[in-house]
C-alpha cells in the first residue's frame, strides 16, 4: 500500500530556545474556497504566554514565503497582498521559543493568527501530547485518500519524530508512518467501506514517548467511478470500477489504475459489465455450473441477482458474446445461438424477439438509446467468422441496413450511438481466419448509417497491436477500447481516444479489458 508523506522541515534559532510547533487545520462547513491567483491579507498579535503582555519587534515570516514584517508596540502585525493558499506562520523573538501557526489565506479576505511565546530554557523536556485535528473524530464517508493533521510542540531544541499509527478496524491491518518534524501526513489507497483508528506518538529521543488520544473515522462505501472493466485474477475474470485522475495536469500525466474498486469476488468468473444509468444497476455475465448467465448488481457490487436461467447466453466463445440494456433499463437483450431474447432485469418476461434467417449465430447486440425499435447485430458462424453486421427494426423483424455481409476476418465490439446514426466497431484488417481466433491488425471504424460510409479511427496504433472492444463515451466525443499485442495471452490495456484529437491515446487501466463507460 503506497504512502505519500508531506514533510516540511522546521526552522531553528541559533540561540538556546524551546521549540513549539503548532500546525492547525480547522475543518469548516464554510463555502469559501481557495481561488488560484487570488490575493488576501494576514494580521495577528503576539503576546507573552505567561503575562499576556504584547511583544514588540517580533519577526513574522511565512512558508511559503511572502513579506517579512515585525510587530508594533502593541504586538500587532499586518501582511498585505498575500497570495491565496495554505501557510505556516512563524513568530521569532530572541529569548523566546519560536512559535508556528497554520493559516489559510482566502481571496479578498483577511485571515488572523495569534501567538503566545514561551521564554526559552535549558532543561530537556518531553514533547507535548499531540492533539488530533483532522480528520475529526467520528468522521464518515471519507475518500480513499486522507490527510492527517495534528498539533504538537517541543519543549526544547530536540527534533521531534512523530509516528502515525493507522489501524483498519475491519481487517486489523496496521500501518506505522514516521514523520520527522512535520505535523501532517497523507495516506492514499485506504480501503472503502472500512472503519479506521489512528493515533500519533511524539518522541524526542531523550524522554519517554507521548501519545495522543485515539481517533476514529470511516471511509465511504463506494467510490463514484466512471468506468467498469475486467481483470484476470487467479484464472477468473473479476469486475472492477475505476476513475480518471482529474487532478492531473493533462490527460497524459494522470495516474494509471486510478481509484480502483473491486466489485466481484475472485472466486467467480464474472465479466462483460454494463452499467445502466436510469436504474443505477450493473449487468454482467457470470459462469454458473458451466453456463453463462446474466446477472445484475448494485453499483457497489452488492445485491447480486441471477437474471437468466433456462436459456443462458450461448454461441461462439462466451468471451465474444455481448448483450445490451434496452428501453431505459426496463429490458436486457441477449443472444443464444441464432436467437435474440428479451428479459426483464428481475428475470421475468422472457421472450424471443429475433431469429437470424440463415441460422448464423448472434454474438453481439446493441440498442439505440433514443430509438427502442432499432438494434444492431453482429452474426457469425460457429468459428466466429463469415461476419455480418446489420441493423434490425424490431417492430417488423426485418433487416434495415447491412453494414457487412459475410466479411472475412474478425469483427468485435459493435456499439450504436444514442441516436442510432453511427456504429463503432473493430475489424481485423488482415482478414485472417484461424482456429485460435487470433487477430493481427484490428482497427477501430465508425460507420455512418445516414451516409453509408465507413471511416477509420486514425489513432496512431502501431503494427503488432490490436484495438478491440470499442464503445462510445457518454458524450460520444471519445471512444474507449481495449488494446493488446497480437500474440496470444498478451496483457490487455484500456485506452481512450478523442475523436477530434488522435495525437495521443490516454491509457487508463493496465491488465484490463471489456471496458464500459456510461
Coordinates of C-alpha atoms in Angstrom, one line a residue:
X1 CA 0.0 0.0 0.0
X2 CA 1.5 3.2 -1.2
X3 CA 2.0 6.0 1.3
X4 CA 2.6 9.6 0.4
X5 CA 4.2 11.8 3.1
X6 CA 4.4 15.5 3.0
X7 CA 7.4 16.6 5.0
X8 CA 8.1 20.2 5.9
X9 CA 11.3 21.0 7.9
X10 CA 11.0 23.4 10.8
X11 CA 13.4 26.2 11.3
X12 CA 15.7 26.5 14.3
X13 CA 17.2 29.5 16.1
X14 CA 20.9 29.7 16.7
X15 CA 20.3 30.6 20.4
X16 CA 19.1 28.3 23.1
X17 CA 15.4 28.0 22.9
X18 CA 12.4 25.8 23.3
X19 CA 10.7 24.8 20.0
X20 CA 7.0 24.9 19.8
X21 CA 5.4 23.6 16.7
X22 CA 1.7 24.1 16.2
X23 CA 0.1 23.4 12.9
X24 CA -3.7 23.5 12.9
X25 CA -6.1 22.7 10.2
X26 CA -9.7 23.7 11.0
X27 CA -12.4 21.8 9.2
X28 CA -15.3 24.1 8.3
X29 CA -18.6 23.9 6.6
X30 CA -18.0 27.4 5.0
X31 CA -18.5 27.6 1.3
X32 CA -15.4 29.8 1.0
X33 CA -12.9 28.3 -1.4
X34 CA -9.2 28.9 -2.2
X35 CA -9.1 30.6 -5.5
X36 CA -6.0 30.3 -7.7
X37 CA -4.1 33.6 -8.1
X38 CA -6.3 35.3 -5.5
X39 CA -5.0 37.8 -3.0
X40 CA -5.8 38.2 0.7
X41 CA -4.1 39.5 3.8
X42 CA -3.0 38.3 7.2
X43 CA -2.9 40.0 10.6
X44 CA -2.2 38.9 14.1
X45 CA -1.0 39.5 17.6
X46 CA 1.9 38.2 19.7
X47 CA 1.9 38.1 23.5
X48 CA 4.0 36.6 26.3
X49 CA 2.5 33.2 27.1
X50 CA 2.6 33.8 30.9
X51 CA 2.0 37.6 31.4
X52 CA -0.1 38.1 28.2
X53 CA 1.9 41.2 27.6
X54 CA 2.1 42.3 24.0
X55 CA 5.6 41.7 22.4
X56 CA 7.1 44.2 20.1
X57 CA 9.7 43.7 17.3
X58 CA 8.7 40.0 16.8
X59 CA 9.8 38.8 13.4
X60 CA 6.9 37.3 11.4
X61 CA 7.7 35.1 8.4
X62 CA 5.6 32.7 6.3
X63 CA 6.2 29.5 4.5
X64 CA 5.6 29.6 1.5
X65 CA 7.4 33.0 1.6
X66 CA 5.5 36.3 1.5
X67 CA 6.5 39.5 3.1
X68 CA 8.6 39.6 6.4
X69 CA 7.2 42.0 9.0
X70 CA 7.7 42.9 12.7
X71 CA 5.1 43.5 15.4
X72 CA 4.5 47.0 16.7
X73 CA 4.5 48.1 20.3
X74 CA 1.0 46.6 20.8
X75 CA 2.2 43.2 19.5
X76 CA 0.2 43.6 16.3
X77 CA 1.3 42.9 12.7
X78 CA -0.2 43.0 9.2
X79 CA 0.9 41.4 5.9
X80 CA -0.8 42.8 2.9
X81 CA -1.2 41.2 -0.5
X82 CA -0.7 37.6 0.3
X83 CA -1.4 35.0 -2.4
X84 CA -4.3 32.6 -1.5
X85 CA -3.3 29.2 -0.2
X86 CA -2.2 27.5 3.0
X87 CA 0.7 28.9 5.0
X88 CA 2.8 28.1 8.1
X89 CA 3.4 31.4 10.0
X90 CA 6.4 31.7 12.3
X91 CA 7.0 34.2 15.1
X92 CA 10.7 34.8 16.2
X93 CA 12.0 36.8 19.1
X94 CA 15.3 36.5 20.9
X95 CA 14.9 34.9 24.3
X96 CA 11.7 33.1 23.3
X97 CA 11.0 29.8 21.6
X98 CA 9.8 30.2 18.0
X99 CA 6.1 29.5 17.5
X100 CA 4.2 28.3 14.5
X101 CA 0.6 28.5 13.4
X102 CA -1.2 27.3 10.2
X103 CA -3.5 29.6 8.3
X104 CA -5.5 29.6 5.1
X105 CA -5.5 32.8 3.0
X106 CA -8.7 33.4 1.1
X107 CA -9.3 35.7 -1.8
X108 CA -10.2 39.3 -0.8
X109 CA -10.4 38.3 2.9
X110 CA -8.2 39.0 6.0
X111 CA -7.1 36.0 8.0
X112 CA -5.8 36.2 11.6
X113 CA -3.5 34.3 13.8
X114 CA -2.3 34.8 17.4
X115 CA 0.9 33.7 19.1
X116 CA 1.8 33.2 22.8
X117 CA 5.6 32.9 23.0
X118 CA 7.3 30.9 25.8
X119 CA 10.5 32.1 27.3
X120 CA 13.4 29.7 26.4
X121 CA 15.2 27.4 28.9
X122 CA 17.9 24.8 29.2
X123 CA 16.2 21.7 30.7
X124 CA 15.3 18.8 28.5
X125 CA 11.6 18.2 28.4
X126 CA 9.3 15.7 26.7
X127 CA 7.3 16.9 23.7
X128 CA 3.7 18.0 24.4
X129 CA 0.9 15.4 23.8
X130 CA -0.2 15.6 20.2
X131 CA -3.7 16.8 19.5
X132 CA -5.6 15.2 16.6
X133 CA -7.1 17.8 14.3
X134 CA -8.1 16.2 11.1
X135 CA -10.0 14.0 10.2
X136 CA -12.4 14.9 13.0
X137 CA -13.2 12.0 15.4
X138 CA -16.1 10.1 14.1
X139 CA -15.9 11.5 10.5
X140 CA -17.6 9.3 7.9
X141 CA -17.8 8.8 4.2
X142 CA -14.1 9.8 3.6
X143 CA -12.5 9.0 0.3
X144 CA -9.5 6.6 -0.1
X145 CA -7.0 9.5 0.2
X146 CA -7.0 11.1 3.7
X147 CA -4.8 13.9 5.0
X148 CA -4.0 13.5 8.7
X149 CA -3.2 16.7 10.7
X150 CA -2.3 17.1 14.3
X151 CA -0.7 19.7 16.6
X152 CA 2.1 19.3 19.0
X153 CA 5.2 21.2 20.2
X154 CA 8.6 20.6 21.6
X155 CA 9.7 21.9 25.0
X156 CA 13.4 22.2 24.0
X157 CA 15.7 22.1 20.9
X158 CA 15.3 18.3 20.4
X159 CA 14.0 17.3 17.0
X160 CA 10.6 15.7 17.2
X161 CA 9.8 12.5 15.4
X162 CA 6.1 11.6 15.1
X163 CA 4.7 8.1 14.4
X164 CA 1.2 8.0 12.9
X165 CA -0.3 4.5 13.6
X166 CA -3.3 3.7 11.4
X167 CA -5.3 0.6 12.0
X168 CA -8.1 -0.8 9.8
X169 CA -10.8 -1.9 12.2
X170 CA -12.2 -4.2 9.6
X171 CA -9.1 -6.2 8.7
X172 CA -6.9 -5.2 11.7
X173 CA -4.1 -4.2 9.2
X174 CA -1.8 -1.7 10.9
X175 CA 0.4 1.0 9.2
X176 CA 3.1 2.9 11.1
X177 CA 4.1 6.1 9.3
X178 CA 7.1 8.0 10.6
X179 CA 7.0 11.8 10.2
X180 CA 10.0 14.0 11.1
X181 CA 9.3 17.5 12.4
X182 CA 6.1 17.9 10.4
X183 CA 2.6 17.5 11.8
X184 CA 0.7 16.2 8.8
X185 CA 0.8 13.2 6.6
X186 CA -1.3 12.0 3.6
X187 CA -2.2 8.3 3.2
X188 CA -3.7 7.0 -0.1
X189 CA -5.5 3.9 -1.2
X190 CA -7.4 3.2 2.0
X191 CA -10.0 0.5 1.8
X192 CA -13.5 1.6 1.0
X193 CA -16.3 0.8 3.5
X194 CA -13.8 0.4 6.4
X195 CA -13.6 1.8 9.9
X196 CA -10.2 3.2 10.8
X197 CA -8.5 4.2 14.1
X198 CA -5.5 6.5 14.3
X199 CA -3.1 7.7 17.0
X200 CA 0.1 9.9 16.9
X201 CA 3.1 9.3 19.1
X202 CA 5.8 12.0 19.6
X203 CA 9.3 11.3 20.7
X204 CA 12.5 13.5 21.0
X205 CA 14.9 10.6 21.6
X206 CA 15.6 11.8 25.2
X207 CA 12.3 11.4 27.0
X208 CA 9.5 8.8 27.1
X209 CA 7.3 9.0 24.0
X210 CA 3.9 10.7 24.5
X211 CA 0.7 9.6 22.7
X212 CA -2.4 11.3 21.5
X213 CA -5.9 10.1 22.2
X214 CA -7.3 7.5 19.8
X215 CA -9.2 9.0 16.7
X216 CA -11.7 7.1 14.6
X217 CA -13.2 7.7 11.1
X218 CA -14.7 5.6 8.3
X219 CA -14.3 5.6 4.5
X220 CA -17.2 5.8 2.0
X221 CA -18.7 2.6 0.8
X222 CA -18.4 3.1 -2.9
X223 CA -16.3 5.5 -5.0
X224 CA -18.1 7.4 -7.7
X225 CA -16.2 5.9 -10.6
X226 CA -17.0 6.4 -14.3
X227 CA -15.5 3.2 -15.7
X228 CA -16.1 -0.6 -15.4
X229 CA -13.7 -3.2 -16.6
X230 CA -12.5 -6.7 -16.1
X231 CA -9.1 -8.0 -14.8
X232 CA -8.0 -11.6 -14.7
X233 CA -7.0 -12.8 -11.2
X234 CA -6.1 -16.4 -10.5
X235 CA -7.8 -17.7 -13.6
X236 CA -11.1 -15.9 -13.1
X237 CA -12.3 -12.6 -14.6
X238 CA -13.1 -10.1 -11.9
X239 CA -15.1 -6.8 -12.4
X240 CA -13.6 -3.5 -11.2
X241 CA -14.7 0.1 -11.2
X242 CA -12.1 2.8 -11.7
X243 CA -11.8 6.6 -12.2
X244 CA -10.0 9.2 -14.2
X245 CA -7.3 11.2 -12.4
X246 CA -9.0 14.7 -12.8
X247 CA -6.2 16.3 -10.7
X248 CA -3.6 15.6 -13.3
X249 CA -2.1 18.4 -15.3
X250 CA -3.2 16.8 -18.5
X251 CA -4.7 13.6 -19.7
X252 CA -1.2 12.1 -20.3
X253 CA 0.1 12.6 -16.8
X254 CA -2.8 11.2 -14.8
X255 CA -2.4 8.2 -12.5
X256 CA -2.9 4.9 -14.2
X257 CA -5.4 2.4 -12.5
X258 CA -6.8 5.4 -10.6
X259 CA -9.2 4.8 -7.7
X260 CA -9.8 1.1 -8.4
X261 CA -12.5 -0.7 -6.6
X262 CA -13.1 -4.4 -6.8
X263 CA -16.8 -5.2 -7.3
X264 CA -16.9 -9.0 -7.7
X265 CA -15.2 -11.9 -5.9
X266 CA -12.1 -13.6 -7.3
X267 CA -13.8 -17.0 -6.6
X268 CA -16.3 -16.4 -9.5
X269 CA -15.8 -15.8 -13.2
X270 CA -17.6 -12.5 -13.9
X271 CA -17.2 -10.4 -17.0
X272 CA -18.7 -8.0 -19.5
X273 CA -20.1 -5.4 -17.1
X274 CA -22.6 -2.9 -18.4
X275 CA -23.9 0.0 -16.2
X276 CA -27.4 1.4 -16.6
X277 CA -27.7 5.0 -15.5
X278 CA -31.5 5.0 -15.2
X279 CA -31.7 2.1 -12.8
X280 CA -28.3 2.5 -11.1
X281 CA -27.6 -1.2 -11.8
X282 CA -24.7 -3.1 -13.3
X283 CA -25.5 -6.1 -15.5
X284 CA -22.7 -8.6 -16.1
X285 CA -22.1 -12.2 -17.2
X286 CA -21.1 -15.0 -14.8
X287 CA -20.2 -18.6 -15.3
X288 CA -22.7 -20.8 -13.3
X289 CA -22.4 -24.6 -13.5
X290 CA -20.7 -24.3 -16.8
X291 CA -23.3 -21.9 -18.3
X292 CA -23.0 -18.2 -19.0
X293 CA -25.8 -16.4 -17.2
X294 CA -26.9 -12.8 -17.0
X295 CA -26.7 -11.2 -13.5
X296 CA -27.3 -7.7 -12.0
X297 CA -25.8 -6.0 -9.0
X298 CA -25.8 -2.6 -7.3
X299 CA -23.1 -0.1 -8.2
X300 CA -21.1 -1.1 -5.1
X301 CA -21.2 -4.8 -6.0
X302 CA -23.9 -5.7 -3.6
X303 CA -27.3 -7.5 -4.1
X304 CA -26.1 -9.8 -6.9
X305 CA -29.0 -11.5 -8.6
X306 CA -29.1 -14.0 -11.4
X307 CA -31.4 -12.9 -14.3
X308 CA -31.3 -15.7 -16.9
X309 CA -31.7 -19.4 -16.1
X310 CA -33.3 -21.9 -18.5
X311 CA -31.9 -20.1 -21.6
X312 CA -28.4 -18.8 -20.9
X313 CA -26.2 -16.9 -23.3
X314 CA -24.7 -19.2 -25.9
X315 CA -22.9 -19.2 -29.2
X316 CA -19.3 -18.8 -30.4
X317 CA -16.9 -18.2 -27.4
X318 CA -18.6 -16.8 -24.4
X319 CA -15.9 -14.1 -24.2
X320 CA -17.1 -12.8 -27.5
X321 CA -20.8 -12.7 -26.6
X322 CA -22.4 -9.4 -25.7
X323 CA -25.8 -8.2 -24.6
X324 CA -27.3 -4.7 -24.0
X325 CA -29.6 -2.8 -21.8
X326 CA -32.7 -1.6 -23.6
X327 CA -35.9 0.5 -23.1
X328 CA -34.4 2.8 -20.4
X329 CA -33.2 -0.1 -18.3
X330 CA -36.5 -2.0 -18.4
X331 CA -35.1 -4.8 -20.6
X332 CA -32.0 -6.8 -21.3
X333 CA -31.4 -8.2 -24.8
X334 CA -29.1 -11.2 -25.1
X335 CA -28.1 -13.9 -27.7
X336 CA -28.4 -17.6 -27.6
X337 CA -27.1 -19.2 -30.8
X338 CA -29.3 -17.9 -33.7
X339 CA -31.9 -16.3 -31.4
X340 CA -32.1 -13.0 -29.6
X341 CA -34.1 -12.8 -26.3
X342 CA -35.6 -10.0 -24.2
X343 CA -35.8 -10.4 -20.5
X344 CA -36.7 -8.1 -17.5
X345 CA -33.9 -7.3 -15.1
X346 CA -35.8 -9.3 -12.4
X347 CA -35.7 -12.4 -14.6
X348 CA -39.3 -12.2 -15.8
X349 CA -40.8 -11.5 -19.2
X350 CA -38.5 -13.8 -21.2
X351 CA -39.4 -13.6 -24.9
X352 CA -37.9 -14.3 -28.3
X353 CA -37.6 -11.1 -30.3
X354 CA -35.5 -12.0 -33.3
X355 CA -34.0 -15.0 -35.1
X356 CA -31.4 -15.0 -37.9
X357 CA -32.9 -16.1 -41.2
X358 CA -29.8 -18.1 -42.2
X359 CA -29.2 -19.8 -38.8
X360 CA -26.0 -17.8 -38.1
X361 CA -25.1 -17.2 -34.5
X362 CA -25.8 -13.8 -32.9
X363 CA -22.7 -12.8 -31.0
X364 CA -23.3 -9.1 -30.2
X365 CA -26.3 -6.8 -29.9
X366 CA -26.5 -3.0 -29.3
X367 CA -29.6 -0.9 -28.8
X368 CA -30.1 2.8 -29.7
X369 CA -30.9 4.8 -26.5
X370 CA -33.4 7.1 -28.3
X371 CA -35.0 4.5 -30.6
X372 CA -36.4 1.5 -28.8
X373 CA -37.3 -0.1 -32.1
X374 CA -33.7 -0.1 -33.5
X375 CA -30.9 -2.6 -32.7
X376 CA -27.6 -3.6 -34.3
X377 CA -26.4 -7.2 -34.5
X378 CA -23.2 -9.0 -35.3
X379 CA -23.6 -12.5 -36.5
X380 CA -21.0 -15.2 -37.4
X381 CA -20.6 -18.9 -38.0
X382 CA -19.6 -21.4 -35.3
X383 CA -15.9 -20.5 -35.8
X384 CA -16.5 -16.7 -35.3
X385 CA -16.1 -15.8 -39.0
X386 CA -18.3 -15.1 -42.0
X387 CA -19.3 -12.0 -40.1
X388 CA -22.4 -9.9 -40.9
X389 CA -23.2 -6.6 -39.2
X390 CA -26.6 -5.0 -39.7
X391 CA -29.4 -3.1 -38.1
X392 CA -32.9 -4.6 -37.4
X393 CA -36.2 -2.9 -37.0
X394 CA -37.8 -4.9 -34.1
X395 CA -41.4 -4.0 -34.9
X396 CA -41.1 -5.8 -38.3
X397 CA -38.2 -8.1 -37.6
X398 CA -36.6 -7.0 -40.8
X399 CA -33.1 -6.1 -41.7
X400 CA -33.0 -2.3 -42.1
X401 CA -29.4 -1.7 -43.1
X402 CA -26.5 -4.0 -44.0
X403 CA -23.0 -2.8 -42.9
X404 CA -21.1 -6.1 -43.6
X405 CA -22.2 -9.3 -45.1
X406 CA -20.1 -12.5 -44.7
X407 CA -16.9 -10.4 -44.4
X408 CA -13.6 -12.3 -43.8
X409 CA -11.7 -12.0 -40.5
X410 CA -12.9 -11.0 -37.1
X411 CA -15.2 -8.1 -36.1
X412 CA -15.7 -7.2 -32.4
X413 CA -17.4 -4.7 -30.2
X414 CA -20.3 -3.2 -32.1
X415 CA -21.9 -0.1 -30.3
X416 CA -24.7 2.2 -31.6
X417 CA -24.7 5.8 -30.6
X418 CA -27.7 7.2 -28.8
X419 CA -29.5 8.4 -32.0
X420 CA -28.8 5.2 -33.9
X421 CA -27.0 7.1 -36.6
X422 CA -23.4 5.8 -36.1
X423 CA -22.0 2.4 -35.3
X424 CA -18.5 1.9 -33.9
X425 CA -16.7 -1.5 -34.2
X426 CA -13.3 -3.1 -34.6
X427 CA -12.3 -5.1 -37.6
X428 CA -9.1 -7.2 -38.2
X429 CA -7.8 -5.7 -41.4
X430 CA -5.6 -8.7 -42.0
X431 CA -8.7 -10.8 -42.8
X432 CA -7.0 -13.7 -41.1
X433 CA -9.2 -16.7 -40.1
X434 CA -7.6 -19.3 -37.8
X435 CA -8.6 -21.9 -35.2
X436 CA -7.2 -19.8 -32.4
X437 CA -9.3 -16.7 -33.3
X438 CA -6.1 -14.8 -33.3
X439 CA -6.2 -11.2 -34.7
X440 CA -3.2 -9.5 -36.3
X441 CA -4.3 -5.9 -37.2
X442 CA -7.6 -5.0 -35.6
X443 CA -8.5 -1.3 -36.1
X444 CA -11.5 0.8 -35.0
X445 CA -14.0 2.0 -37.5
X446 CA -17.1 4.3 -37.3
X447 CA -19.9 3.6 -39.8
X448 CA -22.3 6.5 -40.6
X449 CA -25.7 4.8 -41.1
X450 CA -27.1 8.0 -42.7
X451 CA -24.5 8.2 -45.4
X452 CA -23.5 4.5 -45.6
X453 CA -19.8 5.5 -45.2
X454 CA -17.1 3.9 -43.1
X455 CA -14.2 5.9 -41.5
X456 CA -11.1 4.6 -39.8
X457 CA -10.4 5.9 -36.3
X458 CA -6.8 7.0 -37.1
X459 CA -5.5 7.0 -33.5
X460 CA -1.9 6.1 -34.4
X461 CA -2.0 2.4 -33.3
X462 CA 1.2 0.7 -34.4
X463 CA 1.8 -2.6 -36.1
X464 CA 1.6 -5.6 -33.8
X465 CA -1.2 -4.1 -31.7
X466 CA -4.9 -4.8 -31.8
X467 CA -7.6 -2.3 -30.9
X468 CA -10.8 -4.2 -29.9
X469 CA -14.0 -3.9 -27.8
X470 CA -14.7 -0.2 -28.7
X471 CA -17.7 1.7 -27.4
X472 CA -18.9 5.3 -27.2
X473 CA -18.2 7.6 -24.3
X474 CA -21.3 9.2 -22.6
X475 CA -20.6 12.4 -24.6
X476 CA -19.9 10.4 -27.8
X477 CA -16.8 12.6 -28.2
X478 CA -14.4 9.8 -27.3
X479 CA -14.1 6.1 -27.9
X480 CA -13.0 3.7 -25.1
X481 CA -11.4 0.5 -26.1
X482 CA -9.0 -2.4 -25.3
X483 CA -5.6 -2.5 -26.8
X484 CA -3.3 -5.6 -26.7
X485 CA -0.5 -7.1 -28.6
X486 CA -1.4 -9.6 -31.4
X487 CA 0.3 -12.5 -29.7
X488 CA -1.9 -14.9 -27.8
X489 CA -2.3 -14.5 -24.0
X490 CA -0.9 -10.9 -24.1
X491 CA -1.8 -8.4 -21.4
X492 CA -4.6 -6.0 -22.4
X493 CA -4.8 -2.3 -21.5
X494 CA -7.7 0.1 -21.7
X495 CA -7.4 3.4 -23.6
X496 CA -9.5 6.4 -24.6
X497 CA -9.2 8.2 -28.0
X498 CA -10.7 11.6 -28.5
X499 CA -12.4 11.9 -31.9
X500 CA -11.0 15.3 -32.8
X501 CA -7.5 14.7 -31.4
X502 CA -5.8 11.5 -32.3
X503 CA -2.3 12.6 -31.4
X504 CA -2.3 10.7 -28.1
X505 CA -4.3 7.9 -26.7
X506 CA -5.0 8.2 -22.9
X507 CA -4.0 5.0 -21.0
X508 CA -6.5 4.3 -18.2
X509 CA -6.0 0.8 -16.9
X510 CA -3.4 -2.0 -17.2
X511 CA -4.1 -5.7 -17.2
X512 CA -7.7 -4.8 -18.0
X513 CA -10.3 -5.4 -20.8
X514 CA -14.0 -5.3 -21.6
X515 CA -14.5 -1.6 -20.7
X516 CA -17.8 0.1 -20.1
X517 CA -18.3 3.9 -19.8
X518 CA -21.9 5.1 -19.4

